[in-house]
Short mmCIF file of C-alpha atoms in Angstrom, two decimals:
data_model
loop_
_atom_site.label_atom_id
_atom_site.label_comp_id
_atom_site.label_asym_id
_atom_site.label_seq_id
_atom_site.Cartn_x
_atom_site.Cartn_y
_atom_site.Cartn_z
CA MET J 1 -12.06 -8.72 -32.07
CA SER J 2 -14.17 -8.46 -35.20
CA ASN J 3 -14.60 -5.57 -37.22
CA THR J 4 -17.41 -6.98 -39.67
CA PRO J 5 -20.98 -5.90 -39.11
CA ASN J 6 -23.27 -9.50 -37.84
CA LYS J 7 -26.80 -9.01 -37.55
CA GLU J 8 -26.70 -11.46 -34.56
CA LEU J 9 -23.92 -9.89 -32.65
CA ILE J 10 -22.77 -6.46 -31.64
CA ASN J 11 -20.41 -5.66 -33.94
CA TRP J 12 -17.62 -4.56 -31.22
CA PHE J 13 -14.55 -2.60 -32.39
CA SER J 14 -11.68 -2.42 -30.44
CA TRP J 15 -9.70 0.83 -29.46
CA SER J 16 -8.07 1.85 -33.17
CA ASN J 17 -7.68 4.95 -35.29
CA GLU J 18 -10.62 2.67 -37.77
CA ALA J 19 -13.38 2.72 -35.39
CA LEU J 20 -13.00 6.33 -34.20
CA GLN J 21 -12.34 7.32 -37.88
CA ARG J 22 -15.53 5.35 -38.35
CA ALA J 23 -17.89 6.83 -35.94
CA LYS J 24 -16.70 10.60 -37.55
CA ASP J 25 -17.55 9.38 -41.31
CA GLU J 26 -20.53 7.59 -40.08
CA ASN J 27 -21.57 10.85 -37.70
CA LYS J 28 -22.46 8.12 -34.53
CA SER J 29 -21.87 8.21 -31.01
CA ILE J 30 -19.00 6.01 -29.66
CA PHE J 31 -20.56 3.95 -26.84
CA LEU J 32 -17.32 2.78 -25.02
CA PHE J 33 -17.48 -0.42 -22.62
CA ILE J 34 -14.50 -0.86 -20.64
CA THR J 35 -14.82 -4.64 -18.65
CA ASP J 36 -12.79 -6.42 -16.38
CA ALA J 37 -13.38 -10.16 -17.31
CA THR J 38 -13.80 -10.88 -13.79
CA SER J 39 -16.47 -8.67 -12.81
CA LYS J 40 -19.44 -10.22 -12.02
CA GLN J 41 -21.43 -6.73 -13.44
CA SER J 42 -19.46 -6.81 -16.68
CA LYS J 43 -20.56 -10.08 -16.91
CA LYS J 44 -24.13 -9.67 -15.79
CA MET J 45 -24.14 -7.00 -18.81
CA GLN J 46 -22.77 -9.22 -21.25
CA LYS J 47 -25.49 -11.83 -20.93
CA GLU J 48 -28.61 -9.42 -19.33
CA SER J 49 -28.20 -6.67 -22.27
CA PHE J 50 -25.35 -7.23 -24.86
CA GLU J 51 -27.42 -10.94 -26.17
CA SER J 52 -30.48 -9.02 -26.84
CA GLU J 53 -31.90 -8.86 -30.16
CA THR J 54 -33.08 -4.97 -29.13
CA ILE J 55 -29.71 -3.55 -27.79
CA ILE J 56 -27.70 -5.09 -30.52
CA GLU J 57 -30.01 -3.84 -33.30
CA LEU J 58 -29.51 -0.19 -31.47
CA LEU J 59 -25.66 -0.16 -30.65
CA ASN J 60 -25.20 -1.77 -34.45
CA GLU J 61 -27.19 0.79 -36.18
CA ARG J 62 -26.76 3.84 -34.07
CA PHE J 63 -23.34 3.63 -32.31
CA ILE J 64 -19.68 3.11 -32.89
CA ALA J 65 -19.56 0.09 -30.07
CA ILE J 66 -16.31 -0.08 -28.86
CA LYS J 67 -14.84 -2.61 -26.01
CA VAL J 68 -11.71 -2.58 -23.83
CA ASP J 69 -10.22 -5.14 -21.61
CA LYS J 70 -9.07 -3.17 -18.31
CA ASN J 71 -6.19 -5.42 -17.83
CA GLU J 72 -5.09 -5.02 -21.74
CA ARG J 73 -5.71 -2.03 -21.77
CA PRO J 74 -5.17 -0.12 -18.28
CA GLU J 75 -3.91 3.41 -19.73
CA ILE J 76 -7.35 3.93 -20.82
CA GLU J 77 -9.43 2.37 -18.22
CA ARG J 78 -7.61 4.90 -15.69
CA TYR J 79 -8.19 7.46 -18.51
CA TYR J 80 -11.83 7.40 -18.61
CA GLN J 81 -11.92 6.22 -14.52
CA LYS J 82 -10.70 9.98 -14.24
CA VAL J 83 -13.64 10.87 -16.31
CA TYR J 84 -15.66 9.12 -14.64
CA THR J 85 -15.02 10.25 -11.31
CA LEU J 86 -15.37 14.00 -12.17
CA MET J 87 -18.51 13.51 -13.82
CA ASN J 88 -20.56 11.09 -10.61
CA ARG J 89 -17.47 12.72 -7.67
CA GLN J 90 -17.01 9.19 -7.37
CA ALA J 91 -14.78 6.17 -8.42
CA THR J 92 -16.20 2.93 -9.64
CA SER J 93 -15.36 -0.63 -10.12
CA SER J 94 -15.77 -2.16 -13.45
CA PRO J 95 -17.61 -2.10 -15.96
CA LEU J 96 -17.30 1.63 -17.21
CA THR J 97 -19.74 2.20 -19.85
CA LEU J 98 -19.27 5.77 -21.44
CA PHE J 99 -21.12 8.02 -24.25
CA LEU J 100 -18.10 10.01 -26.44
CA THR J 101 -18.41 11.93 -29.64
CA ALA J 102 -16.92 11.13 -32.34
CA ASN J 103 -14.66 13.72 -31.46
CA LEU J 104 -14.25 11.54 -27.92
CA GLU J 105 -15.71 14.08 -25.70
CA PRO J 106 -17.28 12.53 -23.01
CA PHE J 107 -20.85 13.58 -22.00
CA TYR J 108 -22.51 10.49 -20.08
CA ALA J 109 -20.18 8.25 -17.86
CA GLY J 110 -21.96 5.42 -16.06
CA SER J 111 -20.82 2.02 -14.49
CA TYR J 112 -22.79 -1.03 -14.57
CA ILE J 113 -26.48 -0.16 -16.23
CA PRO J 114 -29.55 -2.31 -16.09
CA HIS J 115 -31.42 -4.31 -18.83
CA GLU J 116 -34.77 -2.79 -17.38
CA GLU J 117 -35.16 0.32 -15.19
CA ILE J 118 -34.69 -0.35 -11.53
CA ASN J 119 -35.09 2.40 -9.08
CA GLU J 120 -35.88 5.43 -11.79
CA GLN J 121 -31.64 4.34 -13.21
CA LEU J 122 -32.46 3.71 -17.11
CA SER J 123 -32.31 0.79 -18.52
CA LEU J 124 -29.88 0.40 -21.47
CA GLU J 125 -32.36 0.38 -23.91
CA SER J 126 -33.82 3.79 -22.88
CA LEU J 127 -30.48 5.28 -22.83
CA LEU J 128 -29.13 4.10 -25.84
CA ARG J 129 -32.69 5.81 -27.57
CA ILE J 130 -32.67 8.95 -25.46
CA ILE J 131 -28.86 9.58 -26.73
CA SER J 132 -28.95 8.50 -29.96
CA LYS J 133 -31.82 11.03 -30.75
CA LYS J 134 -29.87 13.76 -28.49
CA TYR J 135 -26.55 13.26 -30.77
CA ILE J 136 -29.04 14.36 -33.54
CA THR J 137 -30.82 17.15 -32.09
CA ASP J 138 -28.89 18.73 -29.16
CA TYR J 139 -25.30 17.56 -30.53
CA ASP J 140 -23.85 21.40 -29.49
CA THR J 141 -24.89 20.90 -25.99
CA LEU J 142 -23.43 17.46 -25.83
CA VAL J 143 -20.10 18.52 -27.00
CA LYS J 144 -20.11 21.41 -25.01
CA LYS J 145 -20.56 19.22 -21.66
CA GLY J 146 -18.01 17.09 -23.15
CA GLN J 147 -15.28 19.75 -23.30
CA GLU J 148 -16.14 21.02 -20.10
CA VAL J 149 -15.27 17.52 -18.74
CA LEU J 150 -11.78 17.50 -20.74
CA SER J 151 -10.54 20.50 -19.44
CA PHE J 152 -10.85 19.82 -15.87
CA VAL J 153 -9.34 16.23 -17.02
CA HIS J 154 -6.30 17.88 -18.47
CA SER J 155 -6.03 20.51 -16.08
CA GLN J 156 -2.82 20.80 -14.19
CA GLU J 157 -2.38 20.15 -10.52
CA GLN J 158 -1.52 22.89 -8.52
CA SER J 159 2.02 22.04 -6.78
CA ILE J 160 1.81 22.49 -2.96
CA GLN J 161 4.85 23.46 -1.11
CA ALA J 162 7.33 20.83 -0.06
CA THR J 163 8.27 19.70 3.58
CA LYS J 164 10.84 18.53 5.18
CA LEU J 165 11.29 14.52 5.35
CA ASN J 166 11.72 13.57 8.91
CA ILE J 167 12.00 9.65 10.32
CA ASN J 168 9.41 11.13 12.98
CA ILE J 169 6.95 9.96 10.44
CA THR J 170 6.51 6.91 12.11
CA SER J 171 5.00 8.43 15.06
CA THR J 172 2.40 9.28 12.70
CA ILE J 173 2.24 6.31 11.39
CA SER J 174 1.53 4.68 15.07
CA LYS J 175 -1.07 7.57 15.41
CA HIS J 176 -2.88 6.71 12.61
CA VAL J 177 -2.52 3.11 13.33
CA ASP J 178 -4.93 3.16 16.29
CA ALA J 179 -7.34 5.84 15.04
CA LEU J 180 -8.11 3.07 12.11
CA LEU J 181 -7.51 -0.26 13.57
CA ASP J 182 -10.79 -2.35 13.52
CA VAL J 183 -9.60 -3.55 17.12
CA GLU J 184 -12.19 -6.78 16.57
CA PHE J 185 -11.31 -7.88 13.19
CA GLY J 186 -8.59 -6.13 12.20
CA GLY J 187 -8.11 -4.07 8.59
CA PHE J 188 -8.62 -0.58 8.65
CA SER J 189 -11.90 0.60 7.06
CA LYS J 190 -15.61 -0.60 7.44
CA ALA J 191 -17.31 -3.34 5.03
CA PRO J 192 -16.03 -3.72 2.22
CA LYS J 193 -12.81 -4.78 3.71
CA PHE J 194 -9.72 -5.31 0.82
CA PRO J 195 -7.04 -6.58 2.43
CA ASN J 196 -4.76 -3.63 2.00
CA ALA J 197 -1.28 -5.53 1.59
CA SER J 198 1.11 -2.25 1.03
CA THR J 199 -0.54 -0.96 4.07
CA LEU J 200 0.39 -4.07 5.91
CA GLU J 201 3.81 -4.44 4.46
CA LEU J 202 4.40 -0.69 5.61
CA LEU J 203 3.65 -1.94 9.02
CA PHE J 204 6.26 -4.28 9.38
CA ASP J 205 9.10 -1.76 8.28
CA VAL J 206 8.50 -0.35 11.14
CA TYR J 207 8.06 -3.16 13.36
CA GLN J 208 11.36 -4.09 12.12
CA LEU J 209 12.86 -0.56 12.68
CA GLU J 210 11.58 -0.18 16.10
CA LYS J 211 9.98 -3.20 17.48
CA ASN J 212 7.04 -1.32 18.86
CA ASP J 213 4.48 -4.24 19.82
CA LYS J 214 1.37 -2.51 19.14
CA ILE J 215 2.22 -2.43 15.40
CA LEU J 216 3.02 -5.89 15.41
CA ASN J 217 -0.28 -6.78 17.60
CA ALA J 218 -2.31 -4.68 14.86
CA LEU J 219 -0.66 -6.71 12.08
CA THR J 220 -1.24 -10.36 13.78
CA LEU J 221 -5.02 -9.35 14.29
CA THR J 222 -5.40 -8.49 10.95
CA LEU J 223 -3.66 -11.01 9.70
CA ASP J 224 -5.30 -14.16 11.96
CA ASN J 225 -8.83 -12.52 10.93
CA MET J 226 -8.17 -12.99 7.09
CA ILE J 227 -7.48 -16.15 6.83
CA ASN J 228 -9.77 -17.18 10.27
CA GLY J 229 -12.94 -15.93 8.11
CA GLY J 230 -14.01 -17.18 4.24
CA PHE J 231 -11.89 -14.70 2.58
CA TYR J 232 -8.44 -17.21 2.60
CA ASP J 233 -10.03 -20.25 0.83
CA LYS J 234 -8.89 -23.18 3.17
CA GLU J 235 -10.09 -25.96 1.14
CA ASP J 236 -7.99 -24.93 -2.00
CA GLY J 237 -5.70 -22.34 -1.18
CA GLY J 238 -5.70 -18.96 -2.24
CA PHE J 239 -7.26 -15.73 -1.47
CA TYR J 240 -10.39 -14.10 -2.59
CA HIS J 241 -10.47 -10.24 -4.09
CA TYR J 242 -12.06 -8.55 -0.91
CA ALA J 243 -14.67 -9.33 1.60
CA LYS J 244 -18.20 -7.77 1.76
CA ASP J 245 -18.24 -7.80 5.77
CA GLU J 246 -16.52 -6.78 8.32
CA ALA J 247 -15.21 -10.26 9.68
CA TRP J 248 -13.78 -11.66 6.56
CA ARG J 249 -16.71 -14.22 6.12
CA LYS J 250 -18.12 -13.39 3.14
CA PRO J 251 -15.87 -12.78 0.09
CA TYR J 252 -16.35 -11.89 -3.04
CA GLU J 253 -15.83 -15.09 -5.07
CA VAL J 254 -12.73 -13.99 -7.39
CA LYS J 255 -9.09 -15.11 -7.03
CA THR J 256 -6.45 -12.66 -8.90
CA THR J 257 -3.09 -13.34 -9.70
CA TYR J 258 -1.86 -9.72 -7.80
CA ASP J 259 -4.08 -10.31 -5.30
CA ASN J 260 -2.25 -13.95 -4.19
CA ALA J 261 1.02 -12.88 -5.28
CA GLN J 262 0.84 -9.86 -2.92
CA LEU J 263 -0.40 -11.79 0.06
CA ILE J 264 1.68 -14.63 0.20
CA LYS J 265 4.60 -12.26 -0.42
CA LEU J 266 3.19 -10.64 3.26
CA TYR J 267 2.27 -14.07 5.22
CA LEU J 268 6.33 -15.54 4.14
CA ARG J 269 7.27 -12.26 5.74
CA ALA J 270 4.80 -13.09 8.67
CA TYR J 271 6.40 -16.23 9.00
CA THR J 272 10.21 -15.01 9.04
CA ILE J 273 9.28 -12.27 11.58
CA THR J 274 7.09 -14.36 13.67
CA LYS J 275 7.89 -17.62 13.33
CA SER J 276 3.92 -18.92 13.26
CA GLU J 277 3.51 -22.29 11.65
CA THR J 278 0.34 -20.96 10.65
CA TYR J 279 1.43 -17.96 8.25
CA LYS J 280 3.72 -20.84 6.27
CA GLU J 281 0.86 -23.24 6.21
CA VAL J 282 -1.44 -20.44 4.57
CA ALA J 283 1.68 -19.03 2.21
CA PHE J 284 2.86 -21.88 1.10
CA LYS J 285 -0.94 -23.40 0.12
CA SER J 286 -1.91 -20.16 -1.37
CA LEU J 287 1.53 -20.27 -3.63
CA ASP J 288 0.88 -24.15 -4.38
CA PHE J 289 -2.67 -23.46 -5.49
CA MET J 290 -1.06 -20.36 -8.18
CA LEU J 291 1.27 -23.26 -9.45
CA ASN J 292 -1.37 -26.08 -9.78
CA SER J 293 -3.42 -23.44 -12.06
CA ARG J 294 -0.98 -23.59 -14.65
CA LYS J 295 -1.92 -24.92 -17.33
CA ASN J 296 1.09 -26.23 -20.26
CA SER J 297 2.58 -22.77 -19.13
CA LYS J 298 5.34 -21.48 -16.68
CA LEU J 299 3.30 -18.22 -16.60
CA PHE J 300 0.81 -17.36 -14.19
CA SER J 301 -2.94 -16.29 -15.11
CA LEU J 302 -6.09 -17.16 -13.34
CA LYS J 303 -9.28 -18.16 -14.71
CA ASP J 304 -10.69 -15.02 -17.43
CA GLU J 305 -7.12 -13.36 -16.83
CA ASP J 306 -4.20 -12.61 -19.84
CA ILE J 307 -0.85 -13.02 -18.58
CA ILE J 308 0.33 -9.75 -17.17
CA THR J 309 3.52 -9.13 -17.17
CA SER J 310 3.59 -6.71 -13.54
CA TRP J 311 1.46 -9.50 -11.88
CA ASN J 312 3.73 -12.14 -12.90
CA ALA J 313 6.97 -10.08 -11.62
CA LEU J 314 4.98 -10.03 -8.40
CA MET J 315 4.58 -13.76 -8.21
CA VAL J 316 8.12 -14.57 -9.15
CA GLN J 317 8.98 -12.66 -5.77
CA ALA J 318 6.69 -14.48 -4.27
CA LEU J 319 8.29 -18.05 -5.12
CA PHE J 320 11.99 -16.35 -4.02
CA LEU J 321 10.27 -15.22 -1.07
CA ALA J 322 9.31 -18.82 -0.53
CA SER J 323 12.61 -20.62 -1.53
CA ASN J 324 14.39 -18.69 1.32
CA ILE J 325 12.56 -21.01 3.38
CA ASP J 326 11.91 -23.89 1.03
CA GLU J 327 14.49 -24.24 -1.79
CA LYS J 328 12.31 -26.04 -4.00
CA TYR J 329 10.53 -22.56 -4.90
CA LYS J 330 13.63 -21.62 -6.32
CA VAL J 331 13.58 -23.66 -9.47
CA ASN J 332 10.00 -22.45 -9.99
CA ALA J 333 11.19 -18.84 -9.15
CA LEU J 334 14.25 -18.83 -11.78
CA GLU J 335 11.23 -20.75 -14.36
CA THR J 336 8.94 -17.87 -14.52
CA LEU J 337 11.20 -15.39 -14.91
CA GLU J 338 12.85 -17.17 -17.35
CA ALA J 339 9.68 -17.71 -19.39
CA LEU J 340 8.58 -14.12 -18.70
CA LEU J 341 11.43 -12.45 -20.20
CA LEU J 342 11.15 -15.22 -23.23
CA GLU J 343 8.09 -14.16 -24.01
CA LEU J 344 7.34 -10.92 -22.97
CA TYR J 345 10.41 -8.89 -23.17
CA VAL J 346 11.05 -9.91 -26.84
CA SER J 347 14.47 -8.09 -29.02
CA GLY J 348 14.58 -5.40 -26.56
CA THR J 349 10.79 -4.41 -26.24
CA LEU J 350 8.78 -4.92 -22.68
CA TYR J 351 4.88 -6.01 -23.54
CA HIS J 352 2.33 -5.67 -20.82
CA SER J 353 0.19 -8.73 -21.56
CA LYS J 354 -0.05 -11.45 -24.16
CA LYS J 355 -2.86 -13.82 -24.38
CA HIS J 356 -2.19 -17.57 -24.09
CA ASN J 357 -0.60 -19.15 -26.78
CA GLU J 358 -0.74 -15.43 -28.86
CA LYS J 359 2.60 -13.59 -29.60
CA ALA J 360 2.66 -10.02 -26.77
CA SER J 361 1.16 -7.31 -28.71
CA ARG J 362 0.67 -4.20 -26.58
CA GLN J 363 4.13 -2.64 -25.64
CA ALA J 364 4.69 -2.27 -21.29
CA PHE J 365 3.38 0.79 -19.13
CA LEU J 366 5.76 1.63 -15.77
CA GLU J 367 3.86 -0.94 -13.57
CA ASP J 368 5.57 -3.17 -16.08
CA TYR J 369 9.46 -1.97 -15.82
CA ALA J 370 9.22 -1.20 -12.65
CA ASN J 371 7.70 -4.13 -10.90
CA LEU J 372 9.94 -6.73 -13.29
CA GLY J 373 12.69 -4.19 -12.26
CA GLU J 374 12.18 -5.13 -8.84
CA THR J 375 12.01 -8.74 -9.41
CA LEU J 376 15.27 -8.31 -11.36
CA ILE J 377 16.99 -7.01 -8.12
CA MET J 378 15.24 -10.00 -5.95
CA ALA J 379 16.55 -12.61 -8.76
CA TYR J 380 19.99 -11.24 -8.07
CA GLN J 381 19.83 -11.14 -4.26
CA ASN J 382 18.91 -14.69 -4.46
CA SER J 383 21.65 -15.88 -7.28
CA LEU J 384 23.77 -13.16 -7.35
CA ASP J 385 23.60 -13.41 -10.85
CA GLU J 386 25.41 -10.26 -12.18
CA SER J 387 23.23 -10.71 -15.71
CA PHE J 388 20.39 -9.34 -13.39
CA LEU J 389 21.76 -6.44 -12.22
CA ILE J 390 22.89 -5.65 -15.46
CA MET J 391 19.14 -5.65 -16.56
CA ALA J 392 17.59 -3.86 -13.44
CA THR J 393 20.05 -1.33 -14.37
CA GLN J 394 18.85 -1.23 -18.12
CA PHE J 395 15.54 -0.93 -16.97
CA SER J 396 16.19 1.83 -14.59
CA ASN J 397 17.85 4.09 -17.04
CA LEU J 398 14.49 3.40 -19.62
CA LEU J 399 12.63 4.43 -16.31
CA ILE J 400 13.85 7.94 -15.98
CA GLU J 401 13.94 8.25 -20.08
CA GLN J 402 10.71 7.58 -20.42
CA TYR J 403 8.61 7.86 -17.87
CA TYR J 404 10.00 10.63 -15.34
CA GLU J 405 9.19 14.25 -15.87
CA GLN J 406 10.65 16.53 -13.10
CA ALA J 407 9.89 14.59 -10.30
CA ASN J 408 6.73 13.72 -11.46
CA TRP J 409 5.95 9.90 -13.25
CA VAL J 410 3.65 9.16 -16.08
CA TYR J 411 2.23 5.86 -15.78
CA SER J 412 1.85 5.40 -19.78
CA THR J 413 3.33 7.49 -22.98
CA GLY J 414 1.72 7.78 -26.58
CA GLU J 415 -2.18 8.63 -26.63
CA PHE J 416 -3.08 8.47 -23.37
CA LYS J 417 -0.23 9.85 -21.43
CA LEU J 418 -1.14 9.66 -17.81
CA LYS J 419 0.30 10.76 -14.83
CA GLU J 420 1.01 7.73 -12.25
CA SER J 421 -0.82 8.39 -8.53
CA ILE J 422 1.07 7.76 -5.55
CA HIS J 423 -2.24 6.00 -4.35
CA ASP J 424 -2.00 1.85 -3.63
CA ILE J 425 -5.13 0.90 -5.05
CA SER J 426 -5.26 -3.29 -5.99
CA MET J 427 -1.30 -3.07 -6.55
CA PRO J 428 1.19 -0.50 -5.16
CA SER J 429 1.41 2.48 -6.98
CA SER J 430 4.05 2.22 -9.98
CA ILE J 431 6.24 5.30 -8.60
CA SER J 432 6.84 3.31 -5.24
CA SER J 433 8.22 0.20 -7.15
CA ALA J 434 10.13 2.80 -9.59
CA LEU J 435 11.60 4.41 -6.57
CA SER J 436 12.54 1.17 -4.80
CA LEU J 437 14.27 0.31 -7.92
CA LEU J 438 16.21 2.84 -7.97
CA LEU J 439 17.04 3.00 -4.47
CA SER J 440 18.23 -0.85 -4.55
CA ILE J 441 20.30 0.52 -8.25
CA SER J 442 21.67 3.35 -5.82
CA SER J 443 22.96 1.07 -3.49
CA LEU J 444 24.50 -1.86 -5.78
CA VAL J 445 25.77 -0.07 -9.27
CA GLU J 446 25.87 3.97 -8.71
CA SER J 447 24.83 6.31 -6.43
CA ASN J 448 23.60 9.04 -8.56
CA TYR J 449 19.87 7.31 -9.36
CA LYS J 450 19.47 8.27 -5.57
CA LYS J 451 18.39 12.08 -6.85
CA PHE J 452 15.78 10.54 -8.82
CA VAL J 453 14.43 9.35 -5.71
CA PHE J 454 14.80 12.54 -3.10
CA LYS J 455 13.16 14.47 -5.93
CA THR J 456 10.47 12.31 -6.14
CA LEU J 457 9.89 12.22 -2.53
CA GLU J 458 10.88 16.00 -2.24
CA LEU J 459 7.10 16.02 -4.42
CA HIS J 460 5.05 14.82 -2.66
CA SER J 461 6.58 15.48 0.55
CA PHE J 462 3.55 17.03 2.31
CA ASN J 463 1.07 14.65 1.65
CA LEU J 464 3.25 11.71 2.92
CA MET J 465 4.03 13.45 6.01
CA ARG J 466 0.43 13.93 6.99
CA GLN J 467 -1.21 11.06 5.39
CA PRO J 468 1.57 8.12 5.08
CA LEU J 469 -1.36 5.43 5.14
CA SER J 470 -2.92 7.15 2.37
CA SER J 471 0.40 5.64 0.08
CA PRO J 472 1.54 3.55 2.10
CA LYS J 473 4.08 1.84 -0.22
CA LEU J 474 5.51 5.76 -1.00
CA THR J 475 5.69 5.96 2.72
CA GLN J 476 7.97 3.14 2.65
CA MET J 477 10.13 4.44 0.46
CA MET J 478 10.82 7.14 2.01
CA LEU J 479 11.34 5.60 5.47
CA ARG J 480 14.18 3.28 3.24
CA TYR J 481 15.38 6.63 1.93
CA LEU J 482 16.05 8.36 5.21
CA LYS J 483 16.95 4.83 6.91
CA ASP J 484 19.43 3.74 4.58
CA ASP J 485 19.96 0.84 2.86
CA ILE J 486 22.91 -1.53 4.56
CA ILE J 487 24.78 -3.19 1.64
CA ILE J 488 26.79 -6.17 3.10
CA LYS J 489 29.85 -6.66 0.39
CA ALA J 490 32.02 -9.98 -0.15
CA ASP J 491 32.88 -12.88 -2.32
CA ALA J 492 29.69 -14.10 -4.59
CA ASN J 493 31.05 -17.98 -2.68
CA LEU J 494 30.40 -16.83 0.60
CA LEU J 495 27.22 -14.78 0.02
CA LYS J 496 25.98 -17.77 -1.40
CA LYS J 497 25.77 -19.80 1.95
CA HIS J 498 23.67 -17.23 3.36
CA ILE J 499 21.70 -16.22 1.19
CA ASP J 500 18.17 -17.78 2.71
CA GLU J 501 19.55 -15.80 5.66
CA ARG J 502 19.30 -12.01 4.44
CA VAL J 503 15.46 -12.03 4.89
CA THR J 504 15.79 -13.17 8.52
CA LEU J 505 17.49 -9.86 9.72
CA SER J 506 16.02 -7.63 11.95
CA TYR J 507 16.88 -4.74 9.40
CA PRO J 508 14.29 -4.46 6.55
CA TYR J 509 16.70 -2.96 4.25
CA VAL J 510 19.55 -5.00 3.66
CA TYR J 511 21.25 -6.00 0.23
CA PHE J 512 24.00 -8.75 -0.75
CA LYS J 513 26.48 -7.04 -3.36
CA SER J 514 29.57 -9.49 -4.98
CA VAL J 515 32.74 -8.49 -4.96
CA MET J 516 36.50 -9.74 -5.25
CA GLU J 517 37.42 -9.35 -1.75
CA ASP J 518 38.52 -11.71 1.22
CA GLU J 519 36.66 -9.68 4.16
CA ILE J 520 33.10 -9.22 4.44
CA SER J 521 32.55 -5.52 4.33
CA ILE J 522 29.51 -3.54 5.93
CA GLU J 523 28.50 -0.62 4.24
CA ASN J 524 25.72 2.10 3.34
CA SER J 525 24.96 4.26 0.75
CA HIS J 526 27.92 6.41 1.18
CA SER J 527 30.50 5.28 3.67
CA THR J 528 31.80 1.88 5.08
CA LEU J 529 30.37 1.19 8.51
CA SER J 530 32.54 -2.24 9.55
CA LYS J 531 34.59 -4.70 7.82
CA LYS J 532 34.15 -8.50 9.29
CA ASN J 533 35.66 -11.62 8.72
CA ARG J 534 33.07 -13.74 9.23
CA PHE J 535 28.91 -13.82 8.35
CA GLU J 536 27.75 -14.60 12.25
CA GLU J 537 29.70 -11.14 12.93
CA VAL J 538 27.97 -9.44 10.33
CA LYS J 539 24.80 -10.58 11.97
CA GLN J 540 25.87 -9.61 15.63
CA TYR J 541 26.89 -6.44 14.53
CA ILE J 542 22.89 -5.71 12.65
CA ILE J 543 21.74 -7.05 16.19
CA SER J 544 24.44 -4.56 18.38
CA LYS J 545 23.12 -1.51 15.80
CA HIS J 546 18.91 -2.63 15.30
CA GLY J 547 18.00 -5.48 17.79
CA LYS J 548 16.76 -8.77 17.39
#
């Protein structure tokens, strides 16, 4: 991004000390535009307003204009999304358009601002003229407003008394599914409808634990309607971002890597449980769409996307799951993981993103370490290569050292230090993914990691026990913590013969661990449950305890 003024273009700055200092030196307000390359409203503002000579002149002469890509700098977007929500009492999608003082006090927060006035909403030109004038004539008022906003942004949340974690949470989940399910078209909301993949993953866990047909029916109703409408691209494969209507027929025609990774995983799991060939075909066609979208790269990024570590980690997970059904996808999984580690994990430093044909420069966030850590566990489960488990353990230690703060987790460190939310939005909460990694390391390496899981779940127990579907992946981790993992320990050569069968077992939390022993040991996190000589006996043992 150029830092040299241009008479024909907006002099956009990146978020940098240079830009912030310039605002102070020139006594100008900061115009902050946080964009998403896949957002239609962002593109509309770019075309309508930012190519206008009047807007260009106003921004260049009266403001310091800073443009931020939300996927490259998610910590900035999350921080100012919080600012927007406080100032407008509701959240918004991209873009975010804010005005700040030179000392970063926010006094105006908007989203899409039209080029011309619409229904009494000021045009961007009018807004620029008014704010540039007020910044000179009423500066103190703007500062005071901005400081009030910041006092709420930085306020500490009051702690809520912990509630006992109880496996009866599954009955609450069932009641909430009954209350929220759209019995005609599936899903759990009115229009617009999002797939809520992590909610459906939670329900698959509940179904496998309790064999509740009502839960399975809610799942298949939703899965069937999502692929029968326009939300799923029947011609090319792949899923769109969301549906504008209740029947999934009118998609918002943008595809993202993170949506497709999660939904491919979901339909592969649905096939494993139901044996519906339709689910397998949808998953494979979508996976092939994603693979064919790669141009001269082993990494994934759809139109207008950068290469994002956490998104690619999710795609590798999808490929490994697919390889349990069709071996050919294992090559894709391993080569993508190798490329990811080669290009975004450099000299012991993990990076969040990179542009094509450029070196990575933006260091990673909690979501990157947690999702890649989960992927390394899956790589170990599908190869029994100890190097993946060693790296996953290193990531676990780093997570705790850098992001864990007395049962709370921060999403980012540095200038924008943000506490991570437990809610799943477009992707699962990084807290939940971190707990997934720590539970796996606790079962496969060292049980002491489990104390960090318990402390986190205890902190959020009040919300989890009352509103389990509000944080579905964290609820999933609570179920896993309470029910416990089953670890099947045996010689690596024996386990490798049955790698594809692990995900077909009726219990959702089964993991393989290679050891130099003749017998097969069936264990949980604190004791040995049984010893067997043949893998078929292991399968029968799990069926006897947990059903088919």
